GROMACS .gro file of C-alpha atoms in nm:
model
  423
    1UNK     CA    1   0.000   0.000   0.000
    2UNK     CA    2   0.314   0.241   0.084
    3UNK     CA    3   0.396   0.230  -0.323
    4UNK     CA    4   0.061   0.336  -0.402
    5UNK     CA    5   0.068   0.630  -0.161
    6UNK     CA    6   0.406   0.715  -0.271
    7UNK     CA    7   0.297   0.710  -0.656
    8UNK     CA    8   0.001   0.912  -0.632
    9UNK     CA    9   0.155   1.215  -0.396
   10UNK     CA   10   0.436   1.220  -0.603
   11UNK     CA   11   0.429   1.549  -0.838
   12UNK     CA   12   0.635   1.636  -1.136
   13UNK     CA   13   0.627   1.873  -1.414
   14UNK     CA   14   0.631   1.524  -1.622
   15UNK     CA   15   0.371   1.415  -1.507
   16UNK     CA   16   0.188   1.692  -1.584
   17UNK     CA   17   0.226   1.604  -1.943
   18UNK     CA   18   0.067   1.314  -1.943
   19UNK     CA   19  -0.270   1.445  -1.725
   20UNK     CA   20  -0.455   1.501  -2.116
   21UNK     CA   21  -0.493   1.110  -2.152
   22UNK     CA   22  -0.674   1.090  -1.835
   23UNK     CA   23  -0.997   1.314  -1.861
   24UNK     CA   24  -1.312   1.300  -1.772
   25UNK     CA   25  -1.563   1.144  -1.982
   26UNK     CA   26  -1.794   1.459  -1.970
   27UNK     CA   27  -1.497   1.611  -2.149
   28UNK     CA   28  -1.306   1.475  -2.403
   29UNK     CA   29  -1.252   1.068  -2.313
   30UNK     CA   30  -0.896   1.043  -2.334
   31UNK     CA   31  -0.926   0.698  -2.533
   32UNK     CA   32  -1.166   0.857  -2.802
   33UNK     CA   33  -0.919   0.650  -3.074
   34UNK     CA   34  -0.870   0.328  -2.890
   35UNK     CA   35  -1.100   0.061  -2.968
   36UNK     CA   36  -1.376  -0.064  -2.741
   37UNK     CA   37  -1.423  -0.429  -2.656
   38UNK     CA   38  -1.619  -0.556  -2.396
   39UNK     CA   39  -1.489  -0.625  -2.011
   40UNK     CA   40  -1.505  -1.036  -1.992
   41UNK     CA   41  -1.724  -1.192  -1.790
   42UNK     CA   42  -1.666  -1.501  -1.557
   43UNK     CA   43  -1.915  -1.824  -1.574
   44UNK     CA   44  -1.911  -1.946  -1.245
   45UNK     CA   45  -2.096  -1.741  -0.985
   46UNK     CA   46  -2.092  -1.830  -0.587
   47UNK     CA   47  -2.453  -1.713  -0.433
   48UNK     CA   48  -2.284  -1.689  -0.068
   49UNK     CA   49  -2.523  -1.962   0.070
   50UNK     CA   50  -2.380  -2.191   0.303
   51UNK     CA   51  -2.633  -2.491   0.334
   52UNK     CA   52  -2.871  -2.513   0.579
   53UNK     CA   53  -2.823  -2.096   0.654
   54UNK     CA   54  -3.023  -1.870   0.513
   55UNK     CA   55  -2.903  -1.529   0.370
   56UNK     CA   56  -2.534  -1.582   0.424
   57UNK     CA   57  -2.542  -1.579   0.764
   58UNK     CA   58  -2.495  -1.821   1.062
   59UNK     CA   59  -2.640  -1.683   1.397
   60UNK     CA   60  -2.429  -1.714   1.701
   61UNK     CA   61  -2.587  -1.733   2.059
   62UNK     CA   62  -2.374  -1.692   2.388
   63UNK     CA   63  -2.519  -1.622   2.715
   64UNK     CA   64  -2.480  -1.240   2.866
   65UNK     CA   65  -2.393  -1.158   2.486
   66UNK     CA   66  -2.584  -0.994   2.215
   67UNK     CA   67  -2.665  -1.259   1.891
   68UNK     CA   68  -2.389  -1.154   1.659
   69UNK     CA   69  -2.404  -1.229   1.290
   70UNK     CA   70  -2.075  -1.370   1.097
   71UNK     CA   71  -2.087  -1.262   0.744
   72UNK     CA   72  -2.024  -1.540   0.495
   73UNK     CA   73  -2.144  -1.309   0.149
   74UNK     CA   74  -1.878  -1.354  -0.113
   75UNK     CA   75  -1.573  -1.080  -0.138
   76UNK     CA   76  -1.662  -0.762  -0.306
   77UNK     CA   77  -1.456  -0.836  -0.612
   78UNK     CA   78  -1.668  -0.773  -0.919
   79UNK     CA   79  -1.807  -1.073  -1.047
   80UNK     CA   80  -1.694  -0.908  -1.435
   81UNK     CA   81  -1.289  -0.877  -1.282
   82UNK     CA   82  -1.040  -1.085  -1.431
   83UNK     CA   83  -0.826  -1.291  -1.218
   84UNK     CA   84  -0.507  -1.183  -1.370
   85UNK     CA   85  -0.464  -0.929  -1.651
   86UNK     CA   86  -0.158  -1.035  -1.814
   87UNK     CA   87  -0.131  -1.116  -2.195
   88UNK     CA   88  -0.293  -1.400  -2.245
   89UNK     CA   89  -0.580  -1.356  -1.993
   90UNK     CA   90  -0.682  -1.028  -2.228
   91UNK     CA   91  -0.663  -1.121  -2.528
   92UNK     CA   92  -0.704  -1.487  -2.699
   93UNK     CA   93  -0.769  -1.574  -3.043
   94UNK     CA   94  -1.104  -1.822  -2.922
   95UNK     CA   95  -1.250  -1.518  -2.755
   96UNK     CA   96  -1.163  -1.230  -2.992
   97UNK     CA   97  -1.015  -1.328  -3.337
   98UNK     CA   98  -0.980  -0.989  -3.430
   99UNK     CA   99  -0.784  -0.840  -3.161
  100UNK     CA  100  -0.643  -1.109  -3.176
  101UNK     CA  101  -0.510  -1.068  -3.562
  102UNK     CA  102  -0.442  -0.730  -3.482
  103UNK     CA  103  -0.188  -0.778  -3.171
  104UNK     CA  104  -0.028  -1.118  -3.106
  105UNK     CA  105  -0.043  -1.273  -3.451
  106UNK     CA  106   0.274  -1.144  -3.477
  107UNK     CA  107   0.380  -1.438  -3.245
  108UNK     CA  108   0.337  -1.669  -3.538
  109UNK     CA  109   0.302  -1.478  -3.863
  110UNK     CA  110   0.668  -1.454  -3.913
  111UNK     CA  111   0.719  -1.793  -3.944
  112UNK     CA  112   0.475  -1.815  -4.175
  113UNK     CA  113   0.529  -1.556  -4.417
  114UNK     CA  114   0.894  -1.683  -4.400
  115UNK     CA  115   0.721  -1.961  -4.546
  116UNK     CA  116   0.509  -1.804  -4.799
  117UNK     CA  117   0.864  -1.621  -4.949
  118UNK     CA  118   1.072  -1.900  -4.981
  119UNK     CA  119   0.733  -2.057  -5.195
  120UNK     CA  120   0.666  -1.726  -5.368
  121UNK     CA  121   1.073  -1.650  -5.495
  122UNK     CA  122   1.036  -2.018  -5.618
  123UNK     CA  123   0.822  -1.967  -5.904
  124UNK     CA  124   0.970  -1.981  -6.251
  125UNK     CA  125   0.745  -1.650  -6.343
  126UNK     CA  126   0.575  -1.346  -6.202
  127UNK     CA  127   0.241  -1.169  -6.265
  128UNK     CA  128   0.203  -0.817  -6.158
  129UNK     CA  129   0.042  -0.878  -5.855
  130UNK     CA  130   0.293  -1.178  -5.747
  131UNK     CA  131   0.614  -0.978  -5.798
  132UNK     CA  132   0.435  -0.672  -5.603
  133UNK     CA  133   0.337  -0.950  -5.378
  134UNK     CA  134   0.678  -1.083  -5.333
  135UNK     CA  135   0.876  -0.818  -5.281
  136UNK     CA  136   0.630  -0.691  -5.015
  137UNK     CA  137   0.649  -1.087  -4.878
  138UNK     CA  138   1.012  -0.996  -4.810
  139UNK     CA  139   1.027  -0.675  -4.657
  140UNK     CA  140   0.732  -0.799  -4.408
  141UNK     CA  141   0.969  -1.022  -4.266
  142UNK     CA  142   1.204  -0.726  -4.053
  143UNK     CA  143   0.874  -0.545  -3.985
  144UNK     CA  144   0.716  -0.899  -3.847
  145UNK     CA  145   1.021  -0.926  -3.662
  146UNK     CA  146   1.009  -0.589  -3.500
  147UNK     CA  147   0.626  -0.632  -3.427
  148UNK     CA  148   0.708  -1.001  -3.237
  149UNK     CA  149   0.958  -0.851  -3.037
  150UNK     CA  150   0.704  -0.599  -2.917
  151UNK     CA  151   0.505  -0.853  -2.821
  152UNK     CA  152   0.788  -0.963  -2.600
  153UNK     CA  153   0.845  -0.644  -2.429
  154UNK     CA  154   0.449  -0.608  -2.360
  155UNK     CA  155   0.444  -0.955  -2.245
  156UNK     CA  156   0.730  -0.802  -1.941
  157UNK     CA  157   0.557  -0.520  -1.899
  158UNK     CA  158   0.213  -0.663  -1.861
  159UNK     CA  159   0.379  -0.905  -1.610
  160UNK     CA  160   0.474  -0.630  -1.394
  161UNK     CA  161   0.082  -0.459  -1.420
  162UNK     CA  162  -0.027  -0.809  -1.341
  163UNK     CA  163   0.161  -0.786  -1.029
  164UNK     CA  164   0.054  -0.457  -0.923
  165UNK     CA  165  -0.315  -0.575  -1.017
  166UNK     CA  166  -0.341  -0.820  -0.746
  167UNK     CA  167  -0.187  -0.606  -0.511
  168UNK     CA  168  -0.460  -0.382  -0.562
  169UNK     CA  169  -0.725  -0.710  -0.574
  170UNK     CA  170  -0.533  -0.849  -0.201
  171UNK     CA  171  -0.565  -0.485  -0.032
  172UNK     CA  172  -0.888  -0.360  -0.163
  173UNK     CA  173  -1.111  -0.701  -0.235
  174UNK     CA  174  -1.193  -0.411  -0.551
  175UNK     CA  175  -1.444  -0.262  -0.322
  176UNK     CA  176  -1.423   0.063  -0.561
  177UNK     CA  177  -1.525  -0.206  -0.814
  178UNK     CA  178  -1.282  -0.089  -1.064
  179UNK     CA  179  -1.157  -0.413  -1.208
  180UNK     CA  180  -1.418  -0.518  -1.435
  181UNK     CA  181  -1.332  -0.160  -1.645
  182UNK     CA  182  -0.970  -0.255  -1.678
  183UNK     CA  183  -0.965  -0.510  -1.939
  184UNK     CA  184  -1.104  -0.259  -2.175
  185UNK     CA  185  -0.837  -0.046  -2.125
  186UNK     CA  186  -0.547  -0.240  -2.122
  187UNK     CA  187  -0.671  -0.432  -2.444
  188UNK     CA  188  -0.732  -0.068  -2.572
  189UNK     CA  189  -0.309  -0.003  -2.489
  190UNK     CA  190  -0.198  -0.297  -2.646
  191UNK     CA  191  -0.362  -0.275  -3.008
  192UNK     CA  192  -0.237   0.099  -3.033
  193UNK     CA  193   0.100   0.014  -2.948
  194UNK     CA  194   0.040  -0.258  -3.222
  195UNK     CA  195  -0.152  -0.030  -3.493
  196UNK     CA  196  -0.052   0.013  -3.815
  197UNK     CA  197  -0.300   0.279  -3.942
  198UNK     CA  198  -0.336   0.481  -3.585
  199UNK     CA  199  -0.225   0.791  -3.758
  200UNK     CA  200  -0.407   0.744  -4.087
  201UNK     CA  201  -0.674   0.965  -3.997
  202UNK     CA  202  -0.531   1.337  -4.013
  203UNK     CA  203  -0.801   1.417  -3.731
  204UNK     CA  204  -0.648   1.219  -3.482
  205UNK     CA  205  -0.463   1.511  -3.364
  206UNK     CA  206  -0.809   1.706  -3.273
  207UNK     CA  207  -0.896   1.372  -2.957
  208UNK     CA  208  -0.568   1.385  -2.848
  209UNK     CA  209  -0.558   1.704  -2.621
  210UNK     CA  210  -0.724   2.012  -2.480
  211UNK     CA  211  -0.383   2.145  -2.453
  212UNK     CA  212  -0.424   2.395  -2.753
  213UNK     CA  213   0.024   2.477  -2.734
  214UNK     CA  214   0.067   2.085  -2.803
  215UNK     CA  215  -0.257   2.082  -3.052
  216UNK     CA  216  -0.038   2.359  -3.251
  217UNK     CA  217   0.286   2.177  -3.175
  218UNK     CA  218   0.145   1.843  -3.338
  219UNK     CA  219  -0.034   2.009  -3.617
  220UNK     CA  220   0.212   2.263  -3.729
  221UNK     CA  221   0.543   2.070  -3.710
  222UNK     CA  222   0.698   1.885  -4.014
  223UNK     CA  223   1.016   1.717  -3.961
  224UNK     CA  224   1.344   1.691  -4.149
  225UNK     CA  225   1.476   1.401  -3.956
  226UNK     CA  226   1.168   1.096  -4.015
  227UNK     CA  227   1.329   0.971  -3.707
  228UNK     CA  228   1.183   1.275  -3.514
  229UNK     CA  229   0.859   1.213  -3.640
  230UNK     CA  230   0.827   0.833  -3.588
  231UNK     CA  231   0.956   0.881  -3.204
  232UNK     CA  232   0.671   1.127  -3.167
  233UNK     CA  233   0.444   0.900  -3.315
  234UNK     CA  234   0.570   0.608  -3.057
  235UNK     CA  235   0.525   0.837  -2.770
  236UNK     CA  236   0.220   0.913  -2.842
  237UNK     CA  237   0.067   0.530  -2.921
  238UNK     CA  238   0.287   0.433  -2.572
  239UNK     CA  239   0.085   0.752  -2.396
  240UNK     CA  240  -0.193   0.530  -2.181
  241UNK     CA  241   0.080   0.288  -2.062
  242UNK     CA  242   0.231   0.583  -1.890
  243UNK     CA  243  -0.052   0.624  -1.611
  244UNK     CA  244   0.229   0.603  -1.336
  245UNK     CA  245   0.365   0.962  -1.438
  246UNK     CA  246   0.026   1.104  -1.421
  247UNK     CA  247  -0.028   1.324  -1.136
  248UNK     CA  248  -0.402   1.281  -1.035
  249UNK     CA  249  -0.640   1.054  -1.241
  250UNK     CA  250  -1.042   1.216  -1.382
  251UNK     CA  251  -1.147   0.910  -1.514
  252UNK     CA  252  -1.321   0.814  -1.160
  253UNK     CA  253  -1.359   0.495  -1.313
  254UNK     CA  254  -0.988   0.387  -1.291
  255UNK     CA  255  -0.840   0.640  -1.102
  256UNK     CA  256  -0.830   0.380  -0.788
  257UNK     CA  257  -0.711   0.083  -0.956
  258UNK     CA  258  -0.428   0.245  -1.214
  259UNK     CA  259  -0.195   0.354  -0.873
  260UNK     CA  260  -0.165   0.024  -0.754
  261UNK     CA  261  -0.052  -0.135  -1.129
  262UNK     CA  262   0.298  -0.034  -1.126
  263UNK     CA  263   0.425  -0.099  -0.761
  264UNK     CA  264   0.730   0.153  -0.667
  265UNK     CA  265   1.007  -0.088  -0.620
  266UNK     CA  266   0.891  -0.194  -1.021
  267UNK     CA  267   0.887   0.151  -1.147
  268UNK     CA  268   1.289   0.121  -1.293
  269UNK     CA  269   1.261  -0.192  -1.512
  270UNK     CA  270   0.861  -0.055  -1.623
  271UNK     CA  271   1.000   0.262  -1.734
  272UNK     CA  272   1.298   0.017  -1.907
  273UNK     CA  273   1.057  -0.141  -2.050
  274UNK     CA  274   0.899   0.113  -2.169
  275UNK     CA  275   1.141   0.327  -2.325
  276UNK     CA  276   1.270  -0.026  -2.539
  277UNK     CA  277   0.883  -0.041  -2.674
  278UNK     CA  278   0.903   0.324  -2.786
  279UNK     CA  279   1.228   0.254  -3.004
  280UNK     CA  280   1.044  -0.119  -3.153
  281UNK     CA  281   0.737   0.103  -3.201
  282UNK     CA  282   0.928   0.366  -3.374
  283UNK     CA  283   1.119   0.131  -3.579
  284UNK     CA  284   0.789  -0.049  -3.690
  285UNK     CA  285   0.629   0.279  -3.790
  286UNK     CA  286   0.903   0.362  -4.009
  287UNK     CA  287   0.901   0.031  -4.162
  288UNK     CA  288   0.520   0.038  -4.298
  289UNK     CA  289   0.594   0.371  -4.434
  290UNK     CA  290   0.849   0.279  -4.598
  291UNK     CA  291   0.682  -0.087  -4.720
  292UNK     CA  292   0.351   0.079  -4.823
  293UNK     CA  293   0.603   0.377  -5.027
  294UNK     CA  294   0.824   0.133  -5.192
  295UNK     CA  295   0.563  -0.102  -5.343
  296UNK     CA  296   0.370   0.179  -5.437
  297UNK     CA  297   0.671   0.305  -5.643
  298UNK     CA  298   0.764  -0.099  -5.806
  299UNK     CA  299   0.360  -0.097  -5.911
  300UNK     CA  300   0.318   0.266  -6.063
  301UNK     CA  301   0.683   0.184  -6.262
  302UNK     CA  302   0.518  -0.128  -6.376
  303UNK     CA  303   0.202   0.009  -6.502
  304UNK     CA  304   0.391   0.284  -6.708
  305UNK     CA  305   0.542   0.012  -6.890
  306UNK     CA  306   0.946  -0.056  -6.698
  307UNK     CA  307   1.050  -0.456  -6.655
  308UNK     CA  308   1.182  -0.474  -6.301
  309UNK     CA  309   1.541  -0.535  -6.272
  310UNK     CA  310   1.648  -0.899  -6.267
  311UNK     CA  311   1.296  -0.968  -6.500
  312UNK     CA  312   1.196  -0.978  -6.864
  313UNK     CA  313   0.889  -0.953  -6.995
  314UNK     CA  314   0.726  -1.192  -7.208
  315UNK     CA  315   0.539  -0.930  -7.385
  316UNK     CA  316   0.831  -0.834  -7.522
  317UNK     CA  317   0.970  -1.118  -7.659
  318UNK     CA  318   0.689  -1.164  -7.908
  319UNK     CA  319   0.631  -1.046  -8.220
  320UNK     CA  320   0.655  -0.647  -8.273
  321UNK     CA  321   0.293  -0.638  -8.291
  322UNK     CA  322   0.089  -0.406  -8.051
  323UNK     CA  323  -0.218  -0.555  -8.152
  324UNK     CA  324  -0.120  -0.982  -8.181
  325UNK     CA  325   0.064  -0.905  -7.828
  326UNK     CA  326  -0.259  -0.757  -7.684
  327UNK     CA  327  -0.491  -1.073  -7.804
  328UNK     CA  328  -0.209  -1.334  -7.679
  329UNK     CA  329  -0.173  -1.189  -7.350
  330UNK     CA  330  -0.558  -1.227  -7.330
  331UNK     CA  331  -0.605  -1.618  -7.478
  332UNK     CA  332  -0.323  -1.662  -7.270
  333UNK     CA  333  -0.427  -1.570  -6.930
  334UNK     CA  334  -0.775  -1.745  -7.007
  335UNK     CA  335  -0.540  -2.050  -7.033
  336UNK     CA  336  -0.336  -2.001  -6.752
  337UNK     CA  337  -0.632  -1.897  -6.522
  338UNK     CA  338  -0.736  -2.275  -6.490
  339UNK     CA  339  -0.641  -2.469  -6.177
  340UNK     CA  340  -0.289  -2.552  -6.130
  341UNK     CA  341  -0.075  -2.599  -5.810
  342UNK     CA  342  -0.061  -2.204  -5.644
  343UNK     CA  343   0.252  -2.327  -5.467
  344UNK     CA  344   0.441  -2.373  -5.748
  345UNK     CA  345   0.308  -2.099  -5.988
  346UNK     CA  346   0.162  -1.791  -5.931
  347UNK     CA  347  -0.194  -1.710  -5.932
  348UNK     CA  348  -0.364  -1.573  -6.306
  349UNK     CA  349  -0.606  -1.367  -6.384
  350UNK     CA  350  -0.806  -1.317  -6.660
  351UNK     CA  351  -0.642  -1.053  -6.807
  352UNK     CA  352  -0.275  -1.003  -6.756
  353UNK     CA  353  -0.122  -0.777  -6.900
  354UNK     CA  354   0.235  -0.917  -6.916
  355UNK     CA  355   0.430  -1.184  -6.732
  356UNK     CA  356   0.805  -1.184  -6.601
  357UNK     CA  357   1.061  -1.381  -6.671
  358UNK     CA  358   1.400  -1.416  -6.450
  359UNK     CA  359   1.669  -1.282  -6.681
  360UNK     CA  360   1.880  -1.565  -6.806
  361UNK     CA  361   1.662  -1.851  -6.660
  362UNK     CA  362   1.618  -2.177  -6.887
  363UNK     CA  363   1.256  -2.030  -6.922
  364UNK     CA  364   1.361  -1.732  -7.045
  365UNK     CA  365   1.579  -1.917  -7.332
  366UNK     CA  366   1.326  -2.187  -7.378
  367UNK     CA  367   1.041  -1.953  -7.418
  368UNK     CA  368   1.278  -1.695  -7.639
  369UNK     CA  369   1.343  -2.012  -7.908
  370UNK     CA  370   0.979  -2.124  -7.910
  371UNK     CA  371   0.862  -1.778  -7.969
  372UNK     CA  372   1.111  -1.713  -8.211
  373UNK     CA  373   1.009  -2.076  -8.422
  374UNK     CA  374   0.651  -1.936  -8.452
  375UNK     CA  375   0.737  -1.614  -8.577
  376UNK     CA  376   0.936  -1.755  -8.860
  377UNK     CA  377   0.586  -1.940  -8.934
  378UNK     CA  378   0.366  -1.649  -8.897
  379UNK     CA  379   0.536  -1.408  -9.066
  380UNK     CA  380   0.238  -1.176  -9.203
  381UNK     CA  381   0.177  -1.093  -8.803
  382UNK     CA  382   0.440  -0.827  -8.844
  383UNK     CA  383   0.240  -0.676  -9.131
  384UNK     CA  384  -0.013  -0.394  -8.966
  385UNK     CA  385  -0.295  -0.484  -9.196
  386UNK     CA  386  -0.320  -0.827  -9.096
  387UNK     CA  387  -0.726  -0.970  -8.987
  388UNK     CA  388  -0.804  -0.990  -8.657
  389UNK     CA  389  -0.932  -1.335  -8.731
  390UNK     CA  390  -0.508  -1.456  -8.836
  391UNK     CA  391  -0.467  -1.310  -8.486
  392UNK     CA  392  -0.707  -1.495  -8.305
  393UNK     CA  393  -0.571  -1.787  -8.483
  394UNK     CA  394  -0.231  -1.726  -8.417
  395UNK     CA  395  -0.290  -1.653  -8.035
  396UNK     CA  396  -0.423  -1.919  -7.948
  397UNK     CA  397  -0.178  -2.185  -8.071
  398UNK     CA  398   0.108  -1.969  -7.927
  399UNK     CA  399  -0.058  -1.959  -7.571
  400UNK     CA  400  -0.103  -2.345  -7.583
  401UNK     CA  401   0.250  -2.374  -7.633
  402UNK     CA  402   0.331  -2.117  -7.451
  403UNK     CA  403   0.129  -2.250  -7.129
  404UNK     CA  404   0.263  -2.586  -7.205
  405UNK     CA  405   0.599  -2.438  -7.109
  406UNK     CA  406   0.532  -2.186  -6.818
  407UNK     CA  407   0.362  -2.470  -6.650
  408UNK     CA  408   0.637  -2.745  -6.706
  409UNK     CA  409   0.804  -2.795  -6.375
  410UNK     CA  410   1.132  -2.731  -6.347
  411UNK     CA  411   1.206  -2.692  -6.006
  412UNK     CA  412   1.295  -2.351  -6.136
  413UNK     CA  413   1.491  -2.121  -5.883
  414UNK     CA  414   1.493  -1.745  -5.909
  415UNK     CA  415   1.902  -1.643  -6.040
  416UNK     CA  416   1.834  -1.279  -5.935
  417UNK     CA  417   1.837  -1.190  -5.569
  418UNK     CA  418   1.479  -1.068  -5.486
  419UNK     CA  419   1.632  -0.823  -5.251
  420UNK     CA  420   1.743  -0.665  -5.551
  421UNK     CA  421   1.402  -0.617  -5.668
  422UNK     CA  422   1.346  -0.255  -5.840
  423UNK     CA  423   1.338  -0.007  -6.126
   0.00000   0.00000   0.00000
């Protein structure tokens, strides 16, 4: 109890910056952008009945003494509390799938995607939307790492809250009945320290303070450094995990239980802790920016008509003729959009525009010889005022041979470096 009184009469001009995230819900509610999911609830449920006694209570009779009653009702302790708040008692992917997804997938998903890379830089050709895919596929794999080990540090932290949580459960019996709105708000904490699109929304900055200096501050600034702006950002998501530098609490409805969470003897490691989830979260920030701007970059190039580096594109190798090359990529993609293995080749739709080749590949060379072969027959495709009807024709024998080959399997491995992957 000493570390709770010690926490709350502490003051600091710190502190003081924190006091925004915890107004009162007349005002602004501090976790306007967090999520809301509902506090759990427990099945079992003890009436306080002991058997043969009626109303929880046993009478007890002594001579020259006054009947006294022994109270035998259950503890105070809302029946909606948890019994522990760490991790895995918040969140689970059997209760809520979707928190879940959005905070400790990231547990597993690396593995995984590893997975899905190593199949994906196998295949002997690319669509669009499987190179794109790909080459995001790879640079998922540092942000995935970054995001699991934020789950690590939460996991410590949250071990330390857990502590402080039945401190407060052993000393109060939760007679302010504050437990059962904690799960909310811890869940809340977690997924935006996890978020990815937090700061999508330019009017996040309006439910973030009444402080109009720090409004101005956040709204007005624009950064050189990125690093400046990404720590900000990390502060910011790591704000309502920072309750113990708060000087006074106006959400009544935790301001009881949030002292007790992070004893005093605790507060060194916590703020550890903390300050090692501010640089992950910074670092992941930085990571979908810079994801989401580089494949938006490879896709725009490719649309305006450049061959990635380490690729060539079978539209090129055919026959100099706009028109043929349109109608082949078309019969062709009808062909290829049939059911084949999807972990050996990519998957087709019905109208690709162009497919890619690893430079140098057998493919490549195979393909290059058969393409050239049926040129030699065709010759009058290279005329502009060939019918539409030769083209059909001549399409559609070229694709079956054409499928015949991109589906052969090869075992195939990729001779460029996908890491190389560009314009």
């Amino acid at each position: 109890m000493q570390a709770r009184f010690e926490q709350k009469g502490k003051k600091n001009n710190k502190g003081k910056s924190f006091l925004n995230f915890f107004k009162s819900r007349e005002k602004m509610n501090s976790f306007k952008n967090l999520k809301d999911f509902p506090a759990e609830t427990t099945d079992e449920k003890f009436d306080g009945n002991v058997p043969g006694t009626p109303n929880s209570a046993i009478e007890i009779k002594d001579s020259g003494l006054e009947a006294e009653k022994l109270d035998l009702s259950p503890s105070k302790k809302s029946s909606e509390a948890l019994n522990s708040i760490d991790i895995d008692s918040l969140i689970s992917v059997e209760k809520d799938p979707v928190l879940w997804r959005a905070t400790l997938v990231y547990e597993v998903i690396g593995e995984q995607n590893a997975e899905s890379f190593k199949i994906r830089s196998n295949y002997p050709w690319h669509t669009v939307q499987s190179l794109l895919t790909l080459e995001n596929t790879r640079l998922q794999m540092e942000l995935y790492q970054v995001k699991g080990q934020q789950i690590v540090l939460l996991r410590q932290i949250f071990k330390i809250l857990d502590f402080g949580y039945h401190n407060y459960l052993d000393e109060t019996e939760d007679k302010f009945e504050q437990a059962k709105h904690l799960p909310k708000y811890l869940r809340s904490c977690i997924e935006t320290v996890m978020s990815d699109s937090f700061f999508d929304s330019a009017s996040f900055i309006g439910s973030l303070s009444h402080d109009d200096q720090i409004k101005r501050y956040l709204e007005t600034s624009k950064f050189v450094d990125e690093q400046q702006e990404f720590r900000l950002r990390a502060v910011i998501q790591l704000q309502p995990l920072r309750f113990h530098q708060a000087v006074e609490f106006n959400d009544l409805s935790l301001s009881e239980v949030l002292p007790y969470l992070c004893p005093h003897q605790d507060l060194p490691e916590y703020d550890t802790l903390l300050a090692k989830l501010e640089e992950r979260t910074m670092k992941s920030g930085f990571l979908v920016k810079r994801i989401k701007e580089h494949i938006t970059k490879l896709r725009l190039a490719i649309e305006a008509g450049e061959i990635p580096v380490g690729y060539t594109s079978l539209r090129s190798l055919l026959p100099n003729n706009e028109a043929f090359r349109t109608i082949l990529m078309r019969v062709l993609s009808a062909e290829l959009h049939q059911g084949y293995s999807l972990d050996k080749f990519p998957k087709c739709t019905t109208e690709e525009p162009d497919l890619f080749i690893p430079k140098n590949s057998t493919l490549e060379a195979t393909l290059t010889d058969k393409i050239g072969d049926f040129s030699r027959i065709y010759k009058k495709l290279h005329e502009k005022n060939t019918s539409s009807r030769l083209f059909e024709s001549a399409a559609k024998s070229l694709a079956r041979e054409l499928k015949s080959e991109l589906l052969r399997e090869r075992g195939y491995q990729l001779e460029s470096e996908s890491s190389r992957l560009g314009i």
